[in-house]
Short mmCIF file of C-alpha atoms and ligand atoms in Angstrom, two decimals:
data_model
loop_
_atom_site.label_atom_id
_atom_site.label_comp_id
_atom_site.label_asym_id
_atom_site.label_seq_id
_atom_site.Cartn_x
_atom_site.Cartn_y
_atom_site.Cartn_z
CA MET F 1 21.39 8.35 16.74
CA ALA F 2 18.10 9.91 17.78
CA THR F 3 19.62 13.39 18.01
CA THR F 4 20.94 13.33 14.44
CA MET F 5 17.54 12.58 12.97
CA PRO F 6 15.58 15.50 11.58
CA LEU F 7 12.33 16.11 13.41
CA ARG F 8 9.49 15.92 10.92
CA LYS F 9 6.71 17.60 12.83
CA LEU F 10 5.41 17.82 16.36
CA ILE F 11 2.79 15.16 16.65
CA SER F 12 0.67 14.52 19.73
CA CYS F 13 -1.56 11.61 18.74
CA VAL F 14 -1.73 8.65 16.40
CA VAL F 15 -4.54 7.58 14.07
CA LEU F 16 -4.35 3.98 12.98
CA ASP F 17 -5.89 1.98 10.21
CA LEU F 18 -6.87 -1.59 11.19
CA ASP F 19 -7.00 -4.07 8.29
CA GLY F 20 -3.58 -4.61 6.74
CA THR F 21 -1.94 -2.12 9.11
CA LEU F 22 -2.47 -3.68 12.56
CA LEU F 23 -4.22 -6.91 11.61
CA ASN F 24 -3.18 -9.44 9.01
CA THR F 25 -6.62 -9.48 7.40
CA ASP F 26 -5.14 -10.01 3.95
CA GLY F 27 -4.27 -13.54 5.07
CA ILE F 28 -7.87 -14.49 5.85
CA ALA F 29 -9.34 -12.50 2.95
CA GLY F 30 -7.23 -14.69 0.70
CA GLU F 31 -8.53 -17.89 2.30
CA VAL F 32 -12.17 -16.78 2.17
CA LEU F 33 -12.07 -15.54 -1.42
CA LYS F 34 -10.14 -18.56 -2.62
CA ALA F 35 -12.79 -20.86 -1.14
CA TYR F 36 -15.59 -18.73 -2.58
CA LEU F 37 -14.17 -18.33 -6.08
CA GLY F 38 -13.40 -22.05 -6.14
CA LYS F 39 -17.15 -22.68 -6.04
CA TYR F 40 -17.45 -20.80 -9.33
CA GLY F 41 -14.44 -22.57 -10.76
CA LYS F 42 -12.52 -19.28 -10.82
CA PRO F 43 -8.83 -19.15 -9.99
CA TRP F 44 -7.54 -17.08 -7.12
CA ASP F 45 -4.24 -15.36 -7.64
CA GLY F 46 -2.16 -12.64 -6.07
CA ARG F 47 -3.50 -10.12 -8.60
CA VAL F 48 -6.98 -10.25 -7.09
CA ALA F 49 -5.43 -9.76 -3.64
CA GLN F 50 -3.68 -6.59 -4.79
CA ARG F 51 -6.85 -5.20 -6.34
CA ILE F 52 -8.72 -5.25 -3.03
CA VAL F 53 -6.12 -3.73 -0.68
CA GLY F 54 -7.47 -0.62 0.98
CA LYS F 55 -10.90 -0.81 -0.58
CA THR F 56 -14.09 -0.64 1.41
CA PRO F 57 -15.85 -4.02 1.49
CA ILE F 58 -18.33 -2.82 -1.14
CA GLU F 59 -15.61 -1.54 -3.45
CA ALA F 60 -13.64 -4.74 -3.00
CA ALA F 61 -16.72 -6.82 -3.84
CA ALA F 62 -17.40 -4.71 -6.94
CA ALA F 63 -13.81 -5.18 -8.10
CA ILE F 64 -14.07 -8.96 -7.64
CA VAL F 65 -17.41 -9.27 -9.45
CA GLU F 66 -15.95 -7.30 -12.36
CA ASP F 67 -12.46 -8.84 -12.43
CA CYS F 68 -13.61 -12.42 -12.04
CA GLU F 69 -16.75 -11.93 -14.15
CA LEU F 70 -18.94 -13.48 -11.46
CA PRO F 71 -22.57 -14.27 -12.35
CA CYS F 72 -23.95 -12.36 -9.36
CA THR F 73 -24.51 -8.81 -8.15
CA VAL F 74 -22.22 -6.98 -5.78
CA ASP F 75 -24.90 -7.17 -3.07
CA GLU F 76 -25.27 -10.92 -3.49
CA LEU F 77 -21.53 -11.40 -3.28
CA MET F 78 -21.39 -9.24 -0.14
CA SER F 79 -24.10 -11.14 1.68
CA GLU F 80 -22.56 -14.50 0.78
CA LEU F 81 -19.07 -13.45 1.85
CA ASP F 82 -20.11 -11.69 5.05
CA PRO F 83 -20.64 -14.80 7.21
CA MET F 84 -17.56 -16.46 5.71
CA PHE F 85 -15.46 -13.52 6.87
CA SER F 86 -17.00 -13.22 10.33
CA ASP F 87 -16.23 -16.91 10.88
CA GLN F 88 -12.55 -16.12 10.33
CA TRP F 89 -12.17 -13.10 12.60
CA CYS F 90 -11.02 -15.24 15.50
CA ASN F 91 -8.15 -16.47 13.29
CA ILE F 92 -6.79 -13.05 12.35
CA LYS F 93 -3.30 -12.43 13.67
CA PRO F 94 -1.84 -9.06 14.56
CA LEU F 95 0.82 -7.96 12.09
CA PRO F 96 4.37 -8.15 13.46
CA GLY F 97 5.03 -5.10 15.63
CA ALA F 98 1.35 -4.14 16.01
CA SER F 99 0.85 -5.17 19.63
CA ARG F 100 4.22 -3.68 20.52
CA LEU F 101 3.23 -0.35 18.96
CA ILE F 102 -0.14 -0.23 20.73
CA LYS F 103 1.43 -1.05 24.10
CA HIS F 104 4.12 1.56 23.54
CA PHE F 105 1.84 4.50 22.76
CA ASN F 106 -0.68 3.46 25.38
CA GLY F 107 2.08 3.17 27.99
CA HIS F 108 3.35 6.66 27.15
CA GLY F 109 -0.09 8.25 27.25
CA VAL F 110 -0.12 9.06 23.51
CA PRO F 111 -3.82 9.06 22.53
CA MET F 112 -4.70 6.67 19.71
CA ALA F 113 -7.67 6.50 17.37
CA LEU F 114 -8.64 3.53 15.25
CA ALA F 115 -10.20 4.69 11.97
CA SER F 116 -11.25 1.99 9.54
CA ASN F 117 -13.25 1.64 6.37
CA SER F 118 -15.13 -1.29 7.92
CA PRO F 119 -18.29 -0.75 9.93
CA ARG F 120 -17.85 0.00 13.63
CA ALA F 121 -19.35 -3.34 14.68
CA SER F 122 -16.85 -5.35 12.59
CA ILE F 123 -13.95 -3.33 13.98
CA GLU F 124 -15.07 -4.07 17.53
CA ALA F 125 -15.60 -7.75 16.76
CA LYS F 126 -12.20 -8.11 15.12
CA ILE F 127 -10.23 -6.43 17.88
CA SER F 128 -12.11 -8.29 20.60
CA TYR F 129 -9.80 -11.25 19.87
CA GLN F 130 -6.67 -9.16 20.57
CA PRO F 131 -6.09 -8.82 24.32
CA GLY F 132 -5.64 -5.24 25.52
CA TRP F 133 -6.38 -3.56 22.21
CA LYS F 134 -9.87 -2.15 22.70
CA GLU F 135 -9.02 -0.37 25.97
CA SER F 136 -5.94 1.18 24.36
CA PHE F 137 -7.86 3.30 21.86
CA SER F 138 -9.40 6.61 22.95
CA VAL F 139 -11.48 6.67 19.78
CA ILE F 140 -12.79 3.94 17.50
CA ILE F 141 -14.56 5.02 14.34
CA GLY F 142 -16.00 3.03 11.44
CA SER F 143 -17.16 3.95 7.96
CA ASP F 144 -20.83 3.67 8.97
CA GLU F 145 -20.29 6.69 11.24
CA VAL F 146 -19.42 9.08 8.39
CA LYS F 147 -20.91 9.90 4.99
CA MET F 148 -17.93 8.72 2.96
CA GLY F 149 -15.11 6.30 3.72
CA LYS F 150 -11.47 6.68 2.68
CA PRO F 151 -10.11 8.18 0.41
CA SER F 152 -12.44 10.90 1.72
CA PRO F 153 -10.78 12.60 4.71
CA GLU F 154 -14.01 12.43 6.73
CA LEU F 155 -13.09 9.43 8.92
CA PHE F 156 -9.78 10.98 9.91
CA LEU F 157 -11.23 14.45 10.51
CA GLU F 158 -13.90 12.96 12.73
CA ALA F 159 -11.23 10.96 14.58
CA ALA F 160 -9.25 14.18 15.23
CA LYS F 161 -12.37 15.93 16.46
CA ARG F 162 -13.14 13.13 18.89
CA LEU F 163 -9.51 13.13 20.06
CA ASN F 164 -9.79 16.89 20.57
CA ARG F 165 -6.72 17.52 18.40
CA GLU F 166 -5.89 19.54 15.33
CA PRO F 167 -5.51 17.34 12.23
CA SER F 168 -1.98 18.72 11.81
CA SER F 169 -0.90 17.18 15.11
CA CYS F 170 -2.13 13.70 14.14
CA LEU F 171 0.11 11.01 12.69
CA VAL F 172 -1.74 8.53 10.47
CA ILE F 173 -0.34 5.01 9.99
CA GLU F 174 -1.81 3.33 6.91
CA ASP F 175 -1.09 0.42 4.59
CA SER F 176 -3.27 1.37 1.62
CA LEU F 177 -3.08 4.08 -1.04
CA THR F 178 -6.67 5.08 -0.34
CA GLY F 179 -5.84 5.48 3.35
CA VAL F 180 -2.75 7.56 2.59
CA ALA F 181 -4.84 9.79 0.31
CA ALA F 182 -7.46 10.21 3.06
CA GLY F 183 -4.81 11.12 5.64
CA LYS F 184 -3.17 13.73 3.41
CA ALA F 185 -6.57 15.17 2.46
CA ALA F 186 -7.28 15.52 6.18
CA GLY F 187 -4.10 17.59 6.58
CA MET F 188 -2.34 14.94 8.66
CA GLU F 189 1.17 13.52 8.59
CA VAL F 190 1.10 10.04 7.08
CA VAL F 191 3.42 7.07 7.48
CA ALA F 192 2.67 4.36 4.92
CA VAL F 193 3.38 0.68 5.61
CA PRO F 194 2.47 -0.87 2.24
CA SER F 195 1.07 -4.41 2.44
CA PHE F 196 2.90 -5.20 -0.79
CA PRO F 197 6.47 -3.89 -0.40
CA LYS F 198 7.12 -4.17 -4.13
CA GLN F 199 4.60 -1.34 -4.64
CA SER F 200 6.13 1.16 -2.25
CA HIS F 201 7.07 3.42 -5.19
CA LEU F 202 3.36 4.25 -5.56
CA TYR F 203 3.19 5.84 -2.12
CA MET F 204 4.73 9.15 -3.12
CA SER F 205 2.20 11.31 -1.28
CA ALA F 206 2.98 9.72 2.10
CA ASP F 207 5.36 11.66 4.36
CA GLU F 208 7.32 8.50 4.97
CA VAL F 209 7.15 4.95 3.62
CA ILE F 210 8.38 2.20 5.92
CA ASN F 211 8.68 -1.50 5.27
CA SER F 212 7.02 -2.77 8.44
CA LEU F 213 5.90 -1.56 11.86
CA PHE F 214 9.35 -2.65 13.14
CA ASP F 215 10.74 0.35 11.26
CA LEU F 216 8.56 3.05 12.79
CA ARG F 217 10.69 5.63 14.61
CA PRO F 218 8.24 7.64 16.76
CA GLU F 219 10.98 10.14 17.74
CA LYS F 220 11.04 11.39 14.13
CA TRP F 221 7.59 12.79 14.86
CA GLY F 222 8.29 14.10 18.34
CA LEU F 223 6.75 11.02 19.95
CA PRO F 224 8.44 8.89 22.62
CA PRO F 225 10.98 6.46 21.08
CA PHE F 226 10.73 2.70 21.45
CA GLN F 227 13.02 1.49 24.21
CA ASP F 228 13.30 -2.17 23.28
CA TRP F 229 16.15 -1.88 20.75
CA VAL F 230 19.33 -3.54 22.10
CA GLN F 231 22.66 -2.70 20.42
CA GLY F 232 21.06 -2.00 17.08
CA THR F 233 18.76 -5.02 17.20
CA LEU F 234 15.11 -5.50 17.96
CA PRO F 235 14.28 -8.68 19.91
CA ILE F 236 11.29 -10.48 18.41
CA GLU F 237 9.14 -13.42 19.49
CA PRO F 238 11.40 -16.35 18.45
CA CYS F 239 10.45 -18.00 15.20
CA TYR F 240 11.46 -21.56 14.35
CA ILE F 241 11.90 -22.82 10.82
CA GLY F 242 13.80 -25.68 9.31
CA GLY F 243 14.28 -28.05 6.41
CA PRO F 244 16.88 -29.28 3.97
CA VAL F 245 19.31 -26.77 2.45
CA VAL F 246 18.32 -26.15 -1.17
CA LYS F 247 20.03 -24.54 -4.18
CA GLY F 248 19.48 -20.79 -4.40
CA PHE F 249 20.26 -18.40 -7.22
CA GLY F 250 23.90 -19.48 -6.98
CA ARG F 251 25.37 -16.03 -6.54
CA GLY F 252 25.81 -15.67 -2.77
CA SER F 253 29.35 -17.04 -2.68
CA LYS F 254 30.22 -16.15 -6.26
CA GLU F 255 29.15 -12.53 -6.47
CA LEU F 256 29.24 -11.46 -2.84
CA GLY F 257 31.64 -13.85 -1.12
CA ILE F 258 28.73 -14.41 1.25
CA PRO F 259 27.20 -17.89 0.99
CA THR F 260 23.60 -18.21 2.10
CA ALA F 261 22.21 -21.67 2.84
CA ASN F 262 18.78 -21.25 1.31
CA LEU F 263 15.84 -23.01 2.91
CA SER F 264 13.00 -24.29 0.81
CA THR F 265 10.11 -21.85 1.13
CA GLU F 266 7.70 -24.75 0.67
CA GLY F 267 5.59 -25.17 3.79
CA TYR F 268 6.49 -21.69 4.93
CA SER F 269 4.22 -19.60 2.74
CA ASN F 270 2.23 -18.50 5.80
CA MET F 271 5.31 -17.67 7.81
CA LEU F 272 6.76 -15.85 4.81
CA SER F 273 3.68 -13.78 4.14
CA GLU F 274 3.41 -12.86 7.83
CA TYR F 275 7.03 -11.88 8.22
CA PRO F 276 8.09 -8.50 7.00
CA SER F 277 11.00 -8.74 4.62
CA GLY F 278 14.19 -7.64 6.29
CA VAL F 279 17.46 -8.62 7.90
CA TYR F 280 17.13 -10.90 10.93
CA PHE F 281 19.52 -12.96 13.03
CA GLY F 282 19.57 -15.89 15.39
CA TRP F 283 20.95 -19.40 15.73
CA ALA F 284 21.34 -22.09 13.09
CA GLY F 285 21.56 -25.82 13.81
CA LEU F 286 23.05 -28.13 11.18
CA SER F 287 22.08 -31.74 11.85
CA THR F 288 25.62 -33.15 11.83
CA ARG F 289 27.77 -30.09 12.49
CA GLY F 290 26.46 -28.17 15.48
CA VAL F 291 24.91 -24.82 16.29
CA PHE F 292 26.21 -21.54 14.81
CA LYS F 293 25.46 -17.84 14.86
CA MET F 294 23.43 -16.75 11.86
CA VAL F 295 22.40 -13.54 10.11
CA MET F 296 19.86 -13.68 7.31
CA SER F 297 17.77 -11.84 4.81
CA ILE F 298 14.12 -12.63 4.24
CA GLY F 299 12.61 -11.06 1.15
CA TRP F 300 13.11 -10.15 -2.47
CA ASN F 301 16.68 -8.81 -2.18
CA PRO F 302 15.97 -5.51 -3.95
CA TYR F 303 19.52 -5.28 -5.34
CA PHE F 304 18.82 -8.42 -7.38
CA ASN F 305 15.06 -7.85 -7.53
CA ASN F 306 14.17 -11.51 -7.07
CA PRO F 307 10.72 -12.58 -8.27
CA GLU F 308 10.16 -14.58 -5.07
CA LYS F 309 10.54 -13.95 -1.38
CA THR F 310 13.41 -16.14 -0.19
CA ILE F 311 14.96 -17.17 3.12
CA GLU F 312 18.76 -16.68 3.00
CA PRO F 313 20.72 -17.48 6.17
CA TRP F 314 24.46 -16.86 6.30
CA LEU F 315 26.03 -19.10 8.95
CA LEU F 316 28.78 -17.19 10.71
CA HIS F 317 31.35 -19.97 10.56
CA ASP F 318 33.92 -21.19 8.01
CA PHE F 319 32.97 -24.58 6.56
CA ASP F 320 35.35 -26.46 4.28
CA GLU F 321 32.54 -27.87 2.12
CA ASP F 322 29.01 -27.28 0.89
CA PHE F 323 26.15 -28.89 2.78
CA TYR F 324 23.27 -28.98 0.31
CA GLY F 325 20.52 -31.37 1.40
CA GLU F 326 21.54 -31.31 5.05
CA GLY F 327 18.93 -30.54 7.72
CA LEU F 328 19.08 -26.91 8.80
CA ARG F 329 17.10 -25.43 11.66
CA LEU F 330 16.84 -21.77 12.46
CA THR F 331 15.73 -19.93 15.56
CA ILE F 332 15.18 -16.31 14.55
CA VAL F 333 15.44 -14.08 17.62
CA GLY F 334 15.88 -10.53 16.40
CA TYR F 335 15.47 -7.97 13.66
CA ILE F 336 18.13 -5.58 12.37
CA ARG F 337 16.85 -3.53 9.41
CA PRO F 338 14.66 -3.53 6.31
CA GLU F 339 16.08 -4.86 3.04
CA THR F 340 17.17 -2.04 0.78
CA ASN F 341 18.65 -1.44 -2.60
CA PHE F 342 22.27 -0.33 -2.97
CA PRO F 343 24.10 1.74 -5.60
CA SER F 344 26.85 -0.88 -5.92
CA LEU F 345 27.73 -4.46 -5.07
CA GLU F 346 30.49 -3.13 -2.78
CA SER F 347 28.04 -1.11 -0.72
CA LEU F 348 25.69 -4.11 -0.42
CA ILE F 349 28.58 -6.28 0.75
CA ALA F 350 29.73 -3.62 3.24
CA LYS F 351 26.22 -3.42 4.69
CA ILE F 352 25.93 -7.22 5.03
CA GLN F 353 29.32 -7.28 6.80
CA GLU F 354 28.00 -4.62 9.18
CA ASP F 355 24.89 -6.80 9.76
CA ARG F 356 27.26 -9.64 10.58
CA ARG F 357 29.07 -7.61 13.23
CA ILE F 358 25.79 -6.43 14.76
CA ALA F 359 24.42 -10.00 14.88
CA GLU F 360 27.64 -11.48 16.29
CA ALA F 361 27.78 -8.94 19.12
CA ALA F 362 24.08 -9.22 19.93
CA LEU F 363 24.19 -13.03 20.04
CA ASP F 364 26.85 -12.77 22.79
CA LEU F 365 24.32 -11.03 25.05
CA PRO F 366 22.77 -13.40 27.60
CA PHE F 367 19.35 -12.31 26.33
CA PHE F 368 20.03 -13.92 22.94
CA THR F 369 22.56 -16.59 24.00
CA ARG F 370 19.87 -18.45 25.94
CA TYR F 371 18.22 -19.55 22.68
CA LYS F 372 21.37 -21.38 21.59
CA LYS F 373 20.58 -24.25 23.96
CA ASP F 374 17.08 -24.77 22.55
CA PRO F 375 16.77 -28.52 21.80
CA TYR F 376 15.02 -27.60 18.53
CA LEU F 377 18.38 -26.66 17.03
CA SER F 378 20.21 -29.89 17.78
CA ILE F 379 17.64 -32.53 16.86
CA SER F 380 18.87 -34.17 13.69
CA SER F 381 16.12 -34.39 11.16
CA LEU F 382 15.52 -33.48 7.56
CA ASN F 383 11.89 -32.78 8.20
CA ASN F 384 10.22 -29.46 7.82
CA GLU F 385 9.14 -29.68 11.41
CA HIS F 386 7.86 -26.65 13.21
CA HIS F 387 8.71 -25.98 16.80
CA PRO F 388 6.42 -27.96 19.14
P1 ADP S 1 22.93 -20.90 -3.40
O1 ADP S 1 22.47 -19.78 -4.24
O2 ADP S 1 22.72 -22.24 -4.01
O3 ADP S 1 22.36 -20.82 -2.01
P2 ADP S 1 25.38 -19.78 -2.37
O4 ADP S 1 26.44 -19.19 -3.22
O5 ADP S 1 24.53 -18.85 -1.58
O6 ADP S 1 24.52 -20.71 -3.29
O7 ADP S 1 26.09 -20.79 -1.40
C1 ADP S 1 25.34 -21.41 -0.41
C2 ADP S 1 25.89 -22.79 -0.07
O8 ADP S 1 27.21 -22.68 0.42
C3 ADP S 1 25.08 -23.38 1.05
O9 ADP S 1 23.97 -24.11 0.58
C4 ADP S 1 26.10 -24.29 1.75
O10 ADP S 1 26.04 -25.58 1.17
C5 ADP S 1 27.44 -23.64 1.46
N1 ADP S 1 28.02 -22.89 2.57
C6 ADP S 1 29.32 -22.93 2.94
N2 ADP S 1 29.58 -22.13 3.97
C7 ADP S 1 28.43 -21.53 4.32
C8 ADP S 1 28.06 -20.58 5.33
N3 ADP S 1 28.95 -20.10 6.21
N4 ADP S 1 26.77 -20.18 5.39
C9 ADP S 1 25.87 -20.65 4.51
N5 ADP S 1 26.15 -21.53 3.55
C10 ADP S 1 27.42 -22.00 3.42
N1 RBF S 2 20.09 -8.11 -0.62
C1 RBF S 2 19.55 -6.92 -0.95
O1 RBF S 2 19.24 -6.68 -2.10
N2 RBF S 2 19.36 -5.95 -0.01
C2 RBF S 2 19.71 -6.13 1.28
O2 RBF S 2 19.50 -5.23 2.10
C3 RBF S 2 20.29 -7.38 1.66
N3 RBF S 2 20.66 -7.62 2.94
C4 RBF S 2 21.20 -8.84 3.28
C5 RBF S 2 21.59 -9.08 4.58
C6 RBF S 2 22.14 -10.31 4.95
C7 RBF S 2 22.56 -10.54 6.36
C8 RBF S 2 22.34 -11.32 3.97
C9 RBF S 2 22.94 -12.63 4.33
C10 RBF S 2 21.96 -11.06 2.67
C11 RBF S 2 21.40 -9.84 2.29
N4 RBF S 2 21.07 -9.55 0.98
C12 RBF S 2 20.47 -8.36 0.65
C13 RBF S 2 20.87 -10.70 0.12
C14 RBF S 2 21.88 -10.97 -0.90
O3 RBF S 2 21.47 -10.20 -1.99
C15 RBF S 2 21.68 -12.44 -1.14
O4 RBF S 2 22.41 -13.15 -0.21
C16 RBF S 2 21.99 -12.77 -2.54
O5 RBF S 2 20.88 -12.42 -3.30
C17 RBF S 2 22.32 -14.24 -2.73
O6 RBF S 2 21.33 -14.92 -3.43
MG1 MG S 3 22.24 -18.85 -1.12
#
């Protein structure tokens, strides 16, 4: 595999953005702004969230004052929001794959810089809650250390200088359009990991657009490859979800010959927003029928372009009847690939069948088989209970 991939460019160091790239700050920004706007009787919706991605705090505040027609100045908004945000820093979670990536490059002696549009002090405070992160970066640089933040290239150029590298040998990893613009203006190679996958078509100037950090292939850039892939699968921290089987769009069996026992997304909005869309696999427990191998898609199913992110597990077993309403519990243990679009229904079906074979073989490995015995899967219950 690795040998057939074209080498993009010889890269010797990595420059990382923090908010939205390594840390799930969008999650807490949503909570804080929702609470704040509520005080003014203003609604909070996903549109506002999209408007602030990749903006400096001051730009984000200006956008909110304007968009929501708030009766205050940008400065007033900033000083009221500031303490509300700092209170939440201890609750920020790393994005899936972030800690793995940091450990990987650190372990292989690839120098890393953290270059963020937030002030240096906030960066340090935020990462202080993530064990092992601070020591892993050779350089940490905030927007208060340069004249202009992103999209100006200044932050990245200064990062390269402090790393003692040419900009052209730096690989930038960024979630926002402004960050991508800054990286390209700095003469660096840029991998974009958009926070909103449905907007990835806007990231044309990036050298590569990936769906999540799980999909980064360092060897494409001449960097050491990840070594944790097992037979085409990436083991992840197990994730437990469950609930009654609900009606989906009604086309799994009909159009694809592949039934997916949809789970209600209610109660899982956090899990869903944290999890990158993609194809995963694991074990499925049906309250009255037993435990089965399972391969699933989480996301918008680009071929059908669903308006909502859904959870669609295909149980790898032949049942003679439907089981709507029955309690289904899933232990998700590994990742296979990002969701993609396909030129035809046949090619989508062929790919899902390939996913099936990959999942079936992987689940026979002792590493993944051990999760089959987890009591979580065999407790009969219709409740939306999370793993203890
Ligand atoms: P929907 O869009 O309502 O989910 P599908 O065509 O995807 O409809 O069919 C899913 C239903 O088929 C499940 O809810 C379940 O009751 C039934 N079913 C039968 N066999 C399986 C299987 N192997 N995996 C998942 N669901 C199955
Ligand atoms: N739909 C897509 O549009 N793109 C995909 O890459 C994709 N991968 C899937 C992988 C698996 C293992 C399964 C079970 C489904 C996948 N589907 C994908 C979802 C399929 O479109 C979905 O089951 C139907 O939309 C049924 O509602
Ligand atoms: Mg379905």
